[in-house]
Coordinates of C-alpha atoms in Angstrom, one line a residue:
M1 CA -32.3 8.9 13.3
N2 CA -28.6 9.5 14.0
I3 CA -26.6 6.2 14.2
E4 CA -22.9 6.5 15.3
I5 CA -20.6 3.6 14.4
P6 CA -18.7 2.6 17.6
P7 CA -14.9 3.0 17.5
G8 CA -13.1 -0.1 16.4
L9 CA -16.3 -1.7 14.9
T10 CA -15.1 -1.3 11.2
D11 CA -11.6 -2.9 12.0
L12 CA -13.2 -5.8 14.1
L13 CA -15.6 -6.8 11.2
Q14 CA -13.0 -6.3 8.6
G15 CA -10.7 -8.7 10.4
Y16 CA -13.5 -11.3 10.8
T17 CA -14.4 -11.0 7.0
V18 CA -10.9 -11.5 5.9
E19 CA -10.8 -14.6 7.9
V20 CA -14.1 -16.0 6.7
L21 CA -12.8 -15.4 3.1
R22 CA -9.5 -17.3 3.9
H23 CA -11.0 -20.2 5.6
Q24 CA -14.5 -20.5 3.7
P25 CA -16.2 -22.1 6.8
A26 CA -19.3 -24.2 6.3
D27 CA -20.9 -22.7 9.5
L28 CA -20.5 -19.0 9.8
V29 CA -22.1 -18.8 13.2
D30 CA -19.9 -21.6 14.6
F31 CA -16.8 -19.9 13.0
A32 CA -17.7 -16.6 14.4
I33 CA -17.9 -18.0 17.9
Q34 CA -14.4 -19.6 17.6
Y35 CA -13.0 -16.5 16.0
F36 CA -14.2 -14.0 18.6
T37 CA -13.4 -16.3 21.4
R38 CA -9.7 -16.5 20.4
L39 CA -9.8 -12.7 20.1
K40 CA -11.1 -12.3 23.5
E41 CA -8.6 -14.7 24.9
K42 CA -5.7 -12.8 23.3
E43 CA -7.2 -9.6 24.7
E44 CA -7.4 -11.0 28.2
Q45 CA -4.0 -12.4 28.0
Q46 CA -2.5 -9.0 27.0
Q47 CA -4.3 -7.3 29.8
R48 CA -2.7 -9.8 32.3
I49 CA 0.6 -9.0 30.9
E50 CA 0.1 -5.4 31.3
S51 CA -1.1 -5.9 34.8
R52 CA 2.0 -7.8 35.8
Q53 CA 4.1 -5.1 34.2
D54 CA 2.4 -2.3 36.2
S55 CA 2.6 -4.2 39.5
D56 CA 6.4 -5.1 39.2
A57 CA 8.5 -2.8 36.9
D58 CA 11.6 -4.9 37.6
A59 CA 10.2 -8.1 36.2
M60 CA 8.5 -6.4 33.3
Q61 CA 10.9 -7.6 30.6
T62 CA 11.2 -11.2 32.0
E63 CA 7.5 -12.0 32.5
S64 CA 6.3 -10.4 29.1
T65 CA 8.9 -12.3 27.3
E66 CA 7.9 -15.5 29.0
D67 CA 4.2 -14.9 28.2
I68 CA 5.1 -14.1 24.7
E69 CA 7.2 -17.1 24.0
E70 CA 4.4 -19.2 25.6
S71 CA 1.9 -17.7 23.2
G72 CA 4.0 -18.5 20.2
T73 CA 4.4 -15.0 19.2
D74 CA 7.7 -14.2 17.3
T75 CA 10.0 -11.7 19.2
D76 CA 13.2 -12.4 17.4
S77 CA 12.7 -9.4 15.1
E78 CA 12.5 -7.0 18.0
S79 CA 15.4 -8.2 20.1
D80 CA 17.9 -9.9 17.8
F81 CA 19.7 -7.4 15.6
E82 CA 21.4 -9.9 13.3
E83 CA 20.1 -9.9 9.8
P84 CA 17.1 -12.6 9.6
V85 CA 17.8 -15.8 7.8
I86 CA 15.9 -15.7 4.5
N87 CA 14.2 -19.2 4.3
R88 CA 11.0 -19.6 2.7
L89 CA 10.7 -23.1 4.3
N90 CA 11.0 -21.6 7.8
R91 CA 8.1 -19.1 8.0
R92 CA 6.6 -17.6 11.0
V93 CA 3.4 -19.4 12.4
S94 CA 0.3 -17.9 11.1
V95 CA -1.5 -15.5 13.6
C96 CA -5.2 -15.6 13.1
A97 CA -6.9 -12.2 13.2
E98 CA -4.0 -10.7 15.3
A99 CA -5.4 -7.8 17.3
F100 CA -3.6 -4.4 16.7
N101 CA -5.2 -1.3 17.9
P102 CA -2.9 1.6 17.1
D103 CA -4.7 3.9 19.6
E104 CA -3.9 1.6 22.4
D105 CA -0.3 0.4 21.5
D106 CA 1.6 3.5 22.7
D107 CA 3.6 1.3 25.2
E108 CA 5.2 -0.4 22.0
D109 CA 7.3 2.8 21.7
M110 CA 9.1 1.7 24.7
E111 CA 10.3 -1.5 22.9
P112 CA 14.0 -1.7 21.8
R113 CA 14.5 -0.4 18.1
V114 CA 15.7 -2.7 15.4
V115 CA 18.8 -1.3 13.9
Y116 CA 21.1 -2.7 11.1
P117 CA 24.3 -0.7 10.8
K118 CA 24.9 0.6 7.3
S119 CA 27.8 2.2 5.5
D120 CA 27.3 5.7 3.9
D121 CA 27.0 4.0 0.5
Q122 CA 24.3 1.8 1.7
R123 CA 22.6 4.6 3.3
N124 CA 22.6 6.7 0.2
R125 CA 21.4 3.8 -1.9
L126 CA 18.6 3.1 0.5
Q127 CA 17.4 6.6 0.7
E128 CA 17.3 6.8 -3.1
A129 CA 15.3 3.6 -3.3
C130 CA 12.7 4.8 -0.8
K131 CA 12.2 8.3 -1.9
D132 CA 9.2 7.7 -4.1
I133 CA 7.5 4.9 -1.8
I134 CA 3.9 6.3 -1.2
L135 CA 3.7 4.3 2.1
F136 CA 6.4 6.5 3.5
K137 CA 5.2 9.9 2.2
S138 CA 3.0 10.6 5.2
L139 CA 5.6 9.8 7.8
D140 CA 7.5 12.6 9.8
Q141 CA 11.1 12.9 9.7
E142 CA 11.8 10.9 12.8
Q143 CA 9.7 7.9 11.6
I144 CA 11.6 7.9 8.3
F145 CA 14.9 7.8 10.1
E146 CA 13.5 4.8 12.3
I147 CA 12.5 2.9 9.1
L148 CA 15.7 3.3 7.4
D149 CA 17.6 2.2 10.4
A150 CA 15.5 -1.0 10.7
M151 CA 15.8 -2.0 7.1
F152 CA 18.2 -4.8 5.9
E153 CA 19.7 -5.4 2.6
R154 CA 18.9 -8.6 0.7
K155 CA 20.6 -9.7 -2.5
V156 CA 18.7 -11.9 -4.9
E157 CA 19.7 -14.1 -7.9
P158 CA 17.6 -14.9 -11.1
S159 CA 14.8 -17.3 -10.6
E160 CA 14.8 -16.8 -6.7
H161 CA 11.4 -16.7 -5.1
V162 CA 11.3 -13.5 -2.9
I163 CA 7.8 -14.3 -1.6
D164 CA 5.4 -17.0 -2.3
Q165 CA 1.6 -16.9 -2.6
D166 CA -0.2 -18.2 0.5
D167 CA 2.9 -18.0 2.8
D168 CA 2.7 -15.8 6.0
G169 CA 4.1 -12.4 5.7
D170 CA 7.4 -11.7 7.4
N171 CA 9.0 -8.6 5.6
F172 CA 7.9 -5.6 3.5
Y173 CA 10.4 -5.1 0.5
V174 CA 11.5 -1.9 -1.4
I175 CA 13.3 -2.5 -4.7
E176 CA 16.7 -1.0 -5.2
R177 CA 17.5 -2.6 -8.5
G178 CA 16.4 -5.8 -10.6
T179 CA 13.3 -7.0 -12.5
Y180 CA 10.8 -9.2 -10.8
D181 CA 7.6 -11.1 -12.1
I182 CA 4.3 -11.0 -10.3
Y183 CA 2.4 -14.4 -10.5
V184 CA -1.1 -15.2 -8.9
T185 CA -2.2 -18.8 -9.0
K186 CA -5.8 -19.4 -10.0
G187 CA -7.4 -22.6 -10.7
G188 CA -4.1 -24.3 -10.0
Q189 CA -2.4 -22.3 -12.7
P190 CA 0.3 -19.5 -12.2
L191 CA -0.7 -16.5 -14.1
L192 CA 1.9 -13.5 -14.9
V193 CA -0.1 -10.3 -13.7
G194 CA 2.6 -7.9 -13.6
K195 CA 6.2 -6.9 -13.5
Y196 CA 8.5 -4.7 -11.3
D197 CA 11.4 -2.9 -13.2
N198 CA 14.1 -1.6 -10.9
H199 CA 11.8 0.4 -8.7
G200 CA 8.7 -0.1 -6.4
S201 CA 7.6 -2.0 -3.3
F202 CA 5.8 -5.2 -2.3
G203 CA 4.5 -7.2 0.6
E204 CA 2.6 -4.7 2.5
L205 CA -0.9 -6.1 2.4
A206 CA -0.1 -9.3 4.1
L207 CA 1.5 -7.4 6.9
M208 CA -1.4 -4.8 7.2
Y209 CA -4.2 -7.4 7.3
N210 CA -2.4 -10.5 8.8
T211 CA -3.5 -12.5 5.6
P212 CA -1.4 -14.9 3.5
R213 CA 0.8 -13.5 0.6
A214 CA -1.7 -12.8 -2.4
A215 CA 1.1 -13.3 -5.0
T216 CA 4.4 -14.8 -5.8
I217 CA 7.3 -12.6 -6.5
I218 CA 10.2 -14.1 -8.6
A219 CA 13.5 -12.3 -9.4
T220 CA 14.2 -12.4 -13.3
T221 CA 17.6 -10.8 -13.0
E222 CA 20.3 -10.2 -10.3
G223 CA 19.0 -7.5 -7.9
A224 CA 18.9 -5.9 -4.4
L225 CA 16.0 -5.4 -2.0
W226 CA 15.7 -3.6 1.2
G227 CA 13.6 -5.5 3.8
L228 CA 11.6 -4.2 6.8
D229 CA 10.6 -6.6 9.5
R230 CA 6.8 -7.1 10.2
V231 CA 6.9 -5.8 13.8
T232 CA 8.6 -2.4 12.8
F233 CA 6.3 -2.2 9.7
R234 CA 3.2 -2.6 11.9
R235 CA 4.2 -0.4 14.8
I236 CA 5.1 2.5 12.6
I237 CA 3.2 2.2 9.0
V238 CA 0.0 0.6 10.3
K239 CA -0.4 2.9 13.3
N240 CA 0.3 5.9 11.0
N241 CA -2.3 4.5 8.4
A242 CA -4.8 4.1 11.2
K243 CA -4.7 7.8 11.5
K244 CA -4.8 8.3 7.8
R245 CA -7.8 6.1 7.6
K246 CA -9.7 8.4 10.0
A247 CA -8.8 11.5 7.7
Y248 CA -9.6 9.6 4.4
E249 CA -12.3 7.0 5.0
T250 CA -15.3 9.4 4.5
F251 CA -13.8 10.9 1.3
I252 CA -13.0 7.6 -0.4
E253 CA -16.5 6.5 0.3
S254 CA -17.8 9.6 -1.5
V255 CA -15.8 9.0 -4.7
P256 CA -18.2 7.6 -7.4
L257 CA -15.7 5.4 -9.0
L258 CA -15.0 3.4 -5.7
K259 CA -18.5 2.9 -4.7
S260 CA -18.6 -0.4 -6.5
L261 CA -15.8 -1.7 -4.2
E262 CA -16.3 -3.7 -1.0
L263 CA -15.5 -1.8 2.3
A264 CA -12.4 -3.9 2.8
E265 CA -11.3 -3.1 -0.8
R266 CA -11.8 0.6 -0.1
M267 CA -9.8 0.4 3.2
K268 CA -6.9 -1.2 1.3
I269 CA -6.9 1.9 -1.0
V270 CA -6.7 4.2 2.0
D271 CA -3.7 2.4 3.2
V272 CA -1.7 2.7 0.1
I273 CA -2.6 6.2 -1.1
G274 CA -0.4 9.2 -0.5
E275 CA -1.2 13.0 -0.6
R276 CA 0.4 15.7 -2.9
S277 CA -0.2 19.4 -3.0
Y278 CA 0.1 21.7 -5.9
Q279 CA 0.1 25.4 -6.3
D280 CA -1.8 27.5 -8.9
N281 CA -0.9 26.5 -12.5
E282 CA 1.5 23.9 -11.4
L283 CA 2.0 21.0 -13.7
I284 CA 0.7 17.6 -12.2
I285 CA 1.1 15.4 -15.1
R286 CA 2.9 16.1 -18.6
Q287 CA 1.4 14.9 -22.0
G288 CA 3.8 12.3 -23.4
D289 CA 5.3 11.3 -20.1
K290 CA 5.5 7.8 -18.9
A291 CA 2.6 7.0 -16.5
D292 CA 3.3 6.0 -12.8
C293 CA 0.4 7.4 -10.8
F294 CA -3.4 7.5 -10.6
F295 CA -5.0 10.8 -9.2
I296 CA -8.1 11.6 -7.1
V297 CA -8.8 15.2 -6.6
Q298 CA -9.3 15.8 -2.8
S299 CA -9.6 19.6 -2.9
G300 CA -9.4 22.4 -5.5
E301 CA -9.7 22.1 -9.2
V302 CA -7.7 20.5 -12.0
K303 CA -7.6 21.5 -15.6
I304 CA -6.9 18.8 -18.4
M305 CA -5.1 20.2 -21.4
I306 CA -4.1 18.6 -24.8
K307 CA -1.9 19.5 -27.6
S308 CA -3.0 17.5 -30.8
K309 CA -0.2 15.4 -32.3
T310 CA -2.3 15.3 -35.6
L311 CA -1.8 19.2 -35.8
A312 CA 1.8 19.4 -34.8
D313 CA 2.9 21.0 -37.9
Q314 CA 0.5 23.8 -37.5
E315 CA 1.7 26.9 -35.8
D316 CA -1.4 27.6 -33.8
N317 CA -1.2 24.1 -32.2
A318 CA -1.6 25.4 -28.7
E319 CA -2.8 23.3 -25.6
V320 CA -6.5 23.2 -25.6
E321 CA -8.5 22.6 -22.3
I322 CA -10.8 19.7 -22.6
T323 CA -12.3 19.5 -19.0
R324 CA -12.0 20.2 -15.6
Y325 CA -12.1 17.9 -12.4
S326 CA -12.9 18.8 -8.8
R327 CA -13.3 17.0 -5.6
G328 CA -14.0 13.4 -6.0
H329 CA -13.1 13.2 -9.7
Y330 CA -10.1 11.2 -10.9
F331 CA -7.6 11.4 -13.6
G332 CA -4.3 9.7 -14.9
E333 CA -6.1 6.4 -15.3
L334 CA -6.2 6.5 -19.2
A335 CA -2.3 5.8 -19.6
L336 CA -2.5 3.0 -16.9
V337 CA -5.3 1.2 -18.6
T338 CA -4.0 1.6 -22.1
N339 CA -0.3 1.0 -21.1
K340 CA 0.5 4.1 -23.2
P341 CA 2.1 7.4 -22.4
R342 CA 0.1 10.3 -21.0
A343 CA -2.5 11.6 -23.5
A344 CA -2.8 15.0 -21.8
S345 CA -1.3 17.3 -19.3
A346 CA -3.0 18.4 -16.0
Y347 CA -2.6 21.6 -14.2
A348 CA -3.6 22.9 -10.8
I349 CA -6.1 25.8 -10.7
G350 CA -5.5 27.5 -7.4
P351 CA -4.2 25.3 -4.5
V352 CA -4.9 21.6 -5.2
K353 CA -4.6 18.4 -3.1
C354 CA -4.6 15.1 -4.8
L355 CA -4.7 11.5 -3.3
V356 CA -2.1 9.7 -5.3
M357 CA -1.9 5.7 -6.0
D358 CA 1.2 4.4 -7.6
I359 CA 0.9 2.0 -10.7
Q360 CA 1.5 -1.2 -8.7
A361 CA -1.3 -0.6 -6.2
F362 CA -3.5 0.6 -9.0
E363 CA -3.2 -2.7 -10.8
R364 CA -3.7 -4.8 -7.7
L365 CA -6.6 -3.0 -6.1
L366 CA -8.6 -1.2 -8.8
G367 CA -9.3 -4.4 -11.0
P368 CA -13.0 -4.2 -10.1
C369 CA -13.1 -0.6 -11.4
M370 CA -11.4 -1.4 -14.7
D371 CA -14.7 -1.7 -16.8
I372 CA -15.9 1.7 -15.6
M373 CA -12.6 3.3 -16.5
K374 CA -12.6 1.5 -20.0
R375 CA -16.0 2.9 -20.7
N376 CA -14.9 6.4 -20.0
I377 CA -12.4 6.2 -22.8
V378 CA -15.3 6.5 -25.1
N379 CA -16.2 9.8 -23.5
Y380 CA -12.5 11.0 -24.1
E381 CA -12.6 10.0 -27.8
E382 CA -15.9 11.9 -28.2
Q383 CA -14.3 15.0 -26.6
L384 CA -11.2 14.8 -28.9
V385 CA -13.3 14.3 -32.1
S386 CA -15.4 17.4 -31.2
L387 CA -12.2 19.3 -30.7
F388 CA -9.7 18.2 -33.4
G389 CA -12.0 16.0 -35.7
T390 CA -10.2 12.9 -34.8
S391 CA -9.4 10.6 -31.7
L392 CA -5.9 9.6 -33.0
D393 CA -4.4 11.3 -30.0
L394 CA -5.7 8.6 -27.8
E395 CA -4.5 5.7 -30.0
N396 CA -0.9 7.2 -30.2
P397 CA -0.5 9.8 -27.5
G398 CA 3.3 9.8 -27.3
L399 CA 4.9 13.1 -28.5

């Protein structure tokens, strides 16, 4: 029996699931009725707006603005080009299960673009800060320029809260400079779960899924951030990621490591991964380097090579191949799990495509897989013992 999942069903159920987890309703059926009723009312309201726009082009801007204001939707970020006031006590009103169908929102391309004028120095600093942001990797040049135009600079001071857990998402942030602590409150106690050190980005998940902030980010030094408002972020990034989902969904579901994750968790991974291509014998990661990414082989084959540090004084201490990885296999996780330098090098065998996740996304999203990855360290140790008679290279991998 061939069953085809109707278009939009996955996103519909995912949105409902997120709201159930947020509100923890006692009566799931009653909550579902309320949820889908609100969703339907919002859809009908949008259809009425579009109908009026089609029948009276001259009144389109006035009528749509009045309807949006009456429905409580925030439009300031689309029409007001002054830098937004950063005030954590004046957040936008939460939008429950906000509908966003990238395939049906092409009319948003007619909306005015948000542009913050920048000096040449600001533009250069912004481009440098954004060059390694994975969320931007799959955008075309025109989309990149639009993103850069819409970003605004925000200076921060030590101990300043950039975002707070459970607040509504307003902006996505790229770090230009400064260090920041990441706190997650559990059982009423804030726990330090990570740090940002002069690079990286945060704030995307709340904008993608219309959920409250999942963590608190506090500046520990003076710093500078570049912000992108949620409307521009969703119009460009979310729409682009919807297309990426269609391409990557099936593949991600086939990766053995990720099968233990819930569907919503796998979809979040799809949203933050990028794609990199390599040519035959090209170096992907180098032994001894600092780890910043996790890799999944999408196509082609990768060989893992290691040069033993314990045999460094021997003339014949050449790199030795320890294994090969093909489609669906992953590598690069060892250094991220152990917080040590790369223990081996990886090279492409012929043309290779890899899906890549940066260290911040790895730590946030792959927690449920950590036990599996730690168990695999035992396999690595056995391989090294068989090759070199010791596993010390895993314990002290730096060259």
